[in-house]
Amino acid sequence: SSSLFSGERRRKDDAVFAALGHTDELNAAIGLVRAVCAEAGSPLGQLHMQLGEVQSRLIDVGSAIATPPSTSQTARVARTAFDGDGEAALLEGWIDAMDAELPQLKTFILPAGGQLASTLHLARAVCRRAERAVVPLVLAGECEKSVEVYVNRLSDYLFVAARFASHRTGETEVPYQKTKARHEESLFRGEVE
């Protein structure tokens, strides 16, 4: 077993620890993204800074998850309260700024588009898993709704950031193709008998 911030001990396979683990993995994935982003240089300096801010907020998210209101002292719950709505609004502003530079998305894209974009897509997938772990805690009253709101918006931010990184680094987004369309294109080029 392990202890939560409240001092309560729970089994390692408790839903709170699953959510904490996924959130920690997300933070580590964003750390990797930041390292790749730093290598890309100045066109992505703002993105690098934003991702650093996100990493700090994920520590706050973890604190909120580790302090279930139902079993924690009021002072500890207040100390770890998370302004997910305000932080989500900040993410929305960043999304809008990046989106203004991007061409309109007309089809599904594959999680690709260069090394940096690919690491952002991977972080987005981990973020979605963290969100799926947080939702049951929110429904059970074990975590504040603002955490769910933030993690949900964060996955959208990571998607737009991946597109933005691909655009800024001169990489090409890879559109999804249905099997029939791909086969017809190959026939047109004479690649299939």
mmCIF file of C-alpha atoms in Angstrom:
data_model
loop_
_atom_site.group_PDB
_atom_site.id
_atom_site.type_symbol
_atom_site.label_atom_id
_atom_site.label_comp_id
_atom_site.label_asym_id
_atom_site.label_seq_id
_atom_site.Cartn_x
_atom_site.Cartn_y
_atom_site.Cartn_z
ATOM 1 C CA SER A 1 0.000 0.000 0.000
ATOM 2 C CA SER A 2 0.945 3.658 -0.323
ATOM 3 C CA SER A 3 -0.086 6.896 1.316
ATOM 4 C CA LEU A 4 -2.061 9.701 -0.247
ATOM 5 C CA PHE A 5 -1.381 13.342 0.621
ATOM 6 C CA SER A 6 -4.152 13.026 3.211
ATOM 7 C CA GLY A 7 -2.132 10.341 5.005
ATOM 8 C CA GLU A 8 -4.680 7.685 4.108
ATOM 9 C CA ARG A 9 -3.165 4.395 2.975
ATOM 10 C CA ARG A 10 -4.594 2.643 -0.074
ATOM 11 C CA ARG A 11 -3.630 -0.368 -2.142
ATOM 12 C CA LYS A 12 -1.264 0.239 -5.041
ATOM 13 C CA ASP A 13 -3.989 -0.799 -7.506
ATOM 14 C CA ASP A 14 -6.461 1.819 -6.190
ATOM 15 C CA ALA A 15 -8.065 4.044 -8.838
ATOM 16 C CA VAL A 16 -6.413 7.124 -7.306
ATOM 17 C CA PHE A 17 -2.955 5.645 -7.837
ATOM 18 C CA ALA A 18 -3.868 4.645 -11.403
ATOM 19 C CA ALA A 19 -4.847 8.248 -12.151
ATOM 20 C CA LEU A 20 -1.676 9.520 -10.477
ATOM 21 C CA GLY A 21 0.438 7.099 -12.507
ATOM 22 C CA HIS A 22 -1.134 8.131 -15.803
ATOM 23 C CA THR A 23 -0.718 11.806 -14.906
ATOM 24 C CA ASP A 24 2.928 11.232 -14.009
ATOM 25 C CA GLU A 25 3.483 9.370 -17.283
ATOM 26 C CA LEU A 26 1.884 12.282 -19.126
ATOM 27 C CA ASN A 27 4.243 14.707 -17.414
ATOM 28 C CA ALA A 28 7.215 12.542 -18.405
ATOM 29 C CA ALA A 29 5.961 12.381 -22.005
ATOM 30 C CA ILE A 30 5.711 16.176 -22.075
ATOM 31 C CA GLY A 31 9.262 16.342 -20.704
ATOM 32 C CA LEU A 32 10.363 14.311 -23.729
ATOM 33 C CA VAL A 33 8.403 16.635 -26.011
ATOM 34 C CA ARG A 34 10.169 19.635 -24.464
ATOM 35 C CA ALA A 35 13.567 18.045 -25.107
ATOM 36 C CA VAL A 36 12.702 17.481 -28.773
ATOM 37 C CA CYS A 37 11.202 20.977 -28.949
ATOM 38 C CA ALA A 38 14.418 22.525 -27.596
ATOM 39 C CA GLU A 39 16.367 20.826 -30.385
ATOM 40 C CA ALA A 40 14.024 22.406 -32.958
ATOM 41 C CA GLY A 41 15.079 25.866 -31.787
ATOM 42 C CA SER A 42 13.632 29.350 -31.932
ATOM 43 C CA PRO A 43 10.522 28.849 -34.120
ATOM 44 C CA LEU A 44 9.085 26.838 -31.225
ATOM 45 C CA GLY A 45 10.331 28.786 -28.198
ATOM 46 C CA GLN A 46 6.811 29.769 -27.169
ATOM 47 C CA LEU A 47 5.632 26.158 -27.366
ATOM 48 C CA HIS A 48 8.589 25.070 -25.220
ATOM 49 C CA MET A 49 7.637 27.663 -22.590
ATOM 50 C CA GLN A 50 3.971 26.632 -22.628
ATOM 51 C CA LEU A 51 4.848 22.978 -22.177
ATOM 52 C CA GLY A 52 6.970 23.879 -19.134
ATOM 53 C CA GLU A 53 3.949 25.622 -17.662
ATOM 54 C CA VAL A 54 1.828 22.540 -18.399
ATOM 55 C CA GLN A 55 4.328 20.310 -16.584
ATOM 56 C CA SER A 56 4.021 22.446 -13.464
ATOM 57 C CA ARG A 57 0.224 22.376 -13.677
ATOM 58 C CA LEU A 58 0.318 18.578 -13.941
ATOM 59 C CA ILE A 59 2.078 18.500 -10.559
ATOM 60 C CA ASP A 60 -0.881 20.539 -9.247
ATOM 61 C CA VAL A 61 -3.267 18.071 -10.897
ATOM 62 C CA GLY A 62 -1.460 15.217 -9.151
ATOM 63 C CA SER A 63 -1.773 16.983 -5.806
ATOM 64 C CA ALA A 64 -5.516 17.384 -6.337
ATOM 65 C CA ILE A 65 -5.890 13.715 -7.318
ATOM 66 C CA ALA A 66 -3.859 12.611 -4.274
ATOM 67 C CA THR A 67 -6.207 14.501 -1.917
ATOM 68 C CA PRO A 68 -9.653 12.896 -2.168
ATOM 69 C CA PRO A 69 -12.182 15.301 -0.601
ATOM 70 C CA SER A 70 -14.108 12.461 1.023
ATOM 71 C CA THR A 71 -11.171 11.355 3.196
ATOM 72 C CA SER A 72 -8.995 14.466 3.476
ATOM 73 C CA GLN A 73 -8.979 17.305 5.966
ATOM 74 C CA THR A 74 -10.591 20.516 4.700
ATOM 75 C CA ALA A 75 -7.276 22.400 5.009
ATOM 76 C CA ARG A 76 -5.483 19.864 2.796
ATOM 77 C CA VAL A 77 -8.255 19.943 0.198
ATOM 78 C CA ALA A 78 -8.049 23.752 0.161
ATOM 79 C CA ARG A 79 -4.245 23.612 -0.136
ATOM 80 C CA THR A 80 -4.429 21.357 -3.199
ATOM 81 C CA ALA A 81 -7.486 22.962 -4.838
ATOM 82 C CA PHE A 82 -6.931 23.232 -8.572
ATOM 83 C CA ASP A 83 -8.260 26.068 -10.719
ATOM 84 C CA GLY A 84 -8.844 23.827 -13.705
ATOM 85 C CA ASP A 85 -11.330 26.218 -15.296
ATOM 86 C CA GLY A 86 -8.855 29.122 -15.236
ATOM 87 C CA GLU A 87 -6.007 26.935 -16.440
ATOM 88 C CA ALA A 88 -8.237 25.477 -19.182
ATOM 89 C CA ALA A 89 -8.993 29.031 -20.328
ATOM 90 C CA LEU A 90 -5.241 29.644 -20.637
ATOM 91 C CA LEU A 91 -4.936 26.491 -22.769
ATOM 92 C CA GLU A 92 -7.818 27.731 -24.932
ATOM 93 C CA GLY A 93 -5.939 30.986 -25.581
ATOM 94 C CA TRP A 94 -2.854 29.065 -26.616
ATOM 95 C CA ILE A 95 -4.948 26.790 -28.841
ATOM 96 C CA ASP A 96 -6.553 29.786 -30.564
ATOM 97 C CA ALA A 97 -3.173 31.466 -31.163
ATOM 98 C CA MET A 98 -1.668 28.326 -32.741
ATOM 99 C CA ASP A 99 -4.822 27.524 -34.688
ATOM 100 C CA ALA A 100 -4.728 30.985 -36.307
ATOM 101 C CA GLU A 101 -1.510 29.961 -38.098
ATOM 102 C CA LEU A 102 -2.743 26.579 -39.284
ATOM 103 C CA PRO A 103 -4.593 25.581 -42.422
ATOM 104 C CA GLN A 104 -8.110 24.330 -41.835
ATOM 105 C CA LEU A 105 -8.245 20.634 -41.044
ATOM 106 C CA LYS A 106 -10.334 18.946 -43.754
ATOM 107 C CA THR A 107 -9.644 15.285 -42.994
ATOM 108 C CA PHE A 108 -8.387 13.080 -40.209
ATOM 109 C CA ILE A 109 -4.619 13.095 -39.835
ATOM 110 C CA LEU A 110 -2.353 10.331 -38.638
ATOM 111 C CA PRO A 111 -0.332 10.850 -35.460
ATOM 112 C CA ALA A 112 2.779 11.764 -37.438
ATOM 113 C CA GLY A 113 4.186 14.902 -39.082
ATOM 114 C CA GLY A 114 7.794 14.812 -37.939
ATOM 115 C CA GLN A 115 9.569 13.863 -34.731
ATOM 116 C CA LEU A 116 8.274 16.737 -32.596
ATOM 117 C CA ALA A 117 4.688 16.409 -33.815
ATOM 118 C CA SER A 118 4.816 12.647 -33.248
ATOM 119 C CA THR A 119 5.966 13.074 -29.647
ATOM 120 C CA LEU A 120 3.139 15.571 -29.096
ATOM 121 C CA HIS A 121 0.633 13.063 -30.495
ATOM 122 C CA LEU A 122 2.048 10.416 -28.149
ATOM 123 C CA ALA A 123 1.650 12.818 -25.199
ATOM 124 C CA ARG A 124 -1.930 13.481 -26.349
ATOM 125 C CA ALA A 125 -2.702 9.747 -26.284
ATOM 126 C CA VAL A 126 -1.269 9.453 -22.763
ATOM 127 C CA CYS A 127 -3.342 12.505 -21.796
ATOM 128 C CA ARG A 128 -6.531 10.810 -23.006
ATOM 129 C CA ARG A 129 -5.667 7.776 -20.866
ATOM 130 C CA ALA A 130 -5.105 10.021 -17.845
ATOM 131 C CA GLU A 131 -8.474 11.633 -18.509
ATOM 132 C CA ARG A 132 -10.177 8.225 -18.617
ATOM 133 C CA ALA A 133 -8.625 7.467 -15.197
ATOM 134 C CA VAL A 134 -9.738 10.808 -13.702
ATOM 135 C CA VAL A 135 -13.386 10.647 -14.827
ATOM 136 C CA PRO A 136 -14.420 7.801 -12.464
ATOM 137 C CA LEU A 137 -12.775 9.638 -9.556
ATOM 138 C CA VAL A 138 -14.752 12.783 -10.371
ATOM 139 C CA LEU A 139 -17.985 10.796 -10.662
ATOM 140 C CA ALA A 140 -17.309 9.189 -7.276
ATOM 141 C CA GLY A 141 -16.573 12.555 -5.636
ATOM 142 C CA GLU A 142 -12.935 11.588 -5.093
ATOM 143 C CA CYS A 143 -11.540 14.373 -7.287
ATOM 144 C CA GLU A 144 -12.688 17.848 -8.224
ATOM 145 C CA LYS A 145 -14.342 18.357 -11.625
ATOM 146 C CA SER A 146 -11.840 21.094 -12.529
ATOM 147 C CA VAL A 147 -9.114 18.433 -12.873
ATOM 148 C CA GLU A 148 -11.183 16.619 -15.488
ATOM 149 C CA VAL A 149 -11.874 19.898 -17.319
ATOM 150 C CA TYR A 150 -8.162 20.748 -17.472
ATOM 151 C CA VAL A 151 -6.995 17.308 -18.613
ATOM 152 C CA ASN A 152 -9.697 17.275 -21.300
ATOM 153 C CA ARG A 153 -8.607 20.650 -22.687
ATOM 154 C CA LEU A 154 -4.960 19.632 -22.405
ATOM 155 C CA SER A 155 -5.477 16.778 -24.859
ATOM 156 C CA ASP A 156 -6.993 19.243 -27.338
ATOM 157 C CA TYR A 157 -4.048 21.599 -26.768
ATOM 158 C CA LEU A 158 -1.583 18.765 -27.470
ATOM 159 C CA PHE A 159 -3.385 17.907 -30.721
ATOM 160 C CA VAL A 160 -3.219 21.498 -31.977
ATOM 161 C CA ALA A 161 0.367 21.803 -30.729
ATOM 162 C CA ALA A 162 1.299 18.737 -32.794
ATOM 163 C CA ARG A 163 -0.190 20.336 -35.907
ATOM 164 C CA PHE A 164 1.530 23.621 -35.053
ATOM 165 C CA ALA A 165 4.907 21.919 -34.575
ATOM 166 C CA SER A 166 4.561 20.132 -37.896
ATOM 167 C CA HIS A 167 3.700 23.428 -39.588
ATOM 168 C CA ARG A 168 6.505 25.419 -37.952
ATOM 169 C CA THR A 169 9.166 22.789 -38.655
ATOM 170 C CA GLY A 170 8.150 22.442 -42.304
ATOM 171 C CA GLU A 171 6.962 18.867 -41.931
ATOM 172 C CA THR A 172 3.891 17.523 -43.706
ATOM 173 C CA GLU A 173 0.828 16.289 -41.891
ATOM 174 C CA VAL A 174 -0.109 12.791 -43.004
ATOM 175 C CA PRO A 175 -3.783 12.464 -43.971
ATOM 176 C CA TYR A 176 -5.749 9.348 -43.153
ATOM 177 C CA GLN A 177 -6.745 7.305 -46.221
ATOM 178 C CA LYS A 178 -9.458 4.696 -46.398
ATOM 179 C CA THR A 179 -8.350 1.336 -47.763
ATOM 180 C CA LYS A 180 -10.359 1.731 -50.981
ATOM 181 C CA ALA A 181 -8.955 5.196 -51.716
ATOM 182 C CA ARG A 182 -5.384 4.010 -51.105
ATOM 183 C CA HIS A 183 -5.927 0.975 -53.359
ATOM 184 C CA GLU A 184 -7.426 3.109 -56.145
ATOM 185 C CA GLU A 185 -4.519 5.555 -55.909
ATOM 186 C CA SER A 186 -2.037 2.669 -56.221
ATOM 187 C CA LEU A 187 -3.902 1.336 -59.251
ATOM 188 C CA PHE A 188 -3.809 4.765 -60.816
ATOM 189 C CA ARG A 189 -0.023 4.856 -60.424
ATOM 190 C CA GLY A 190 0.294 1.299 -61.720
ATOM 191 C CA GLU A 191 1.721 0.017 -58.446
ATOM 192 C CA VAL A 192 -0.744 -2.866 -58.070
ATOM 193 C CA GLU A 193 -1.604 -5.494 -60.634
#
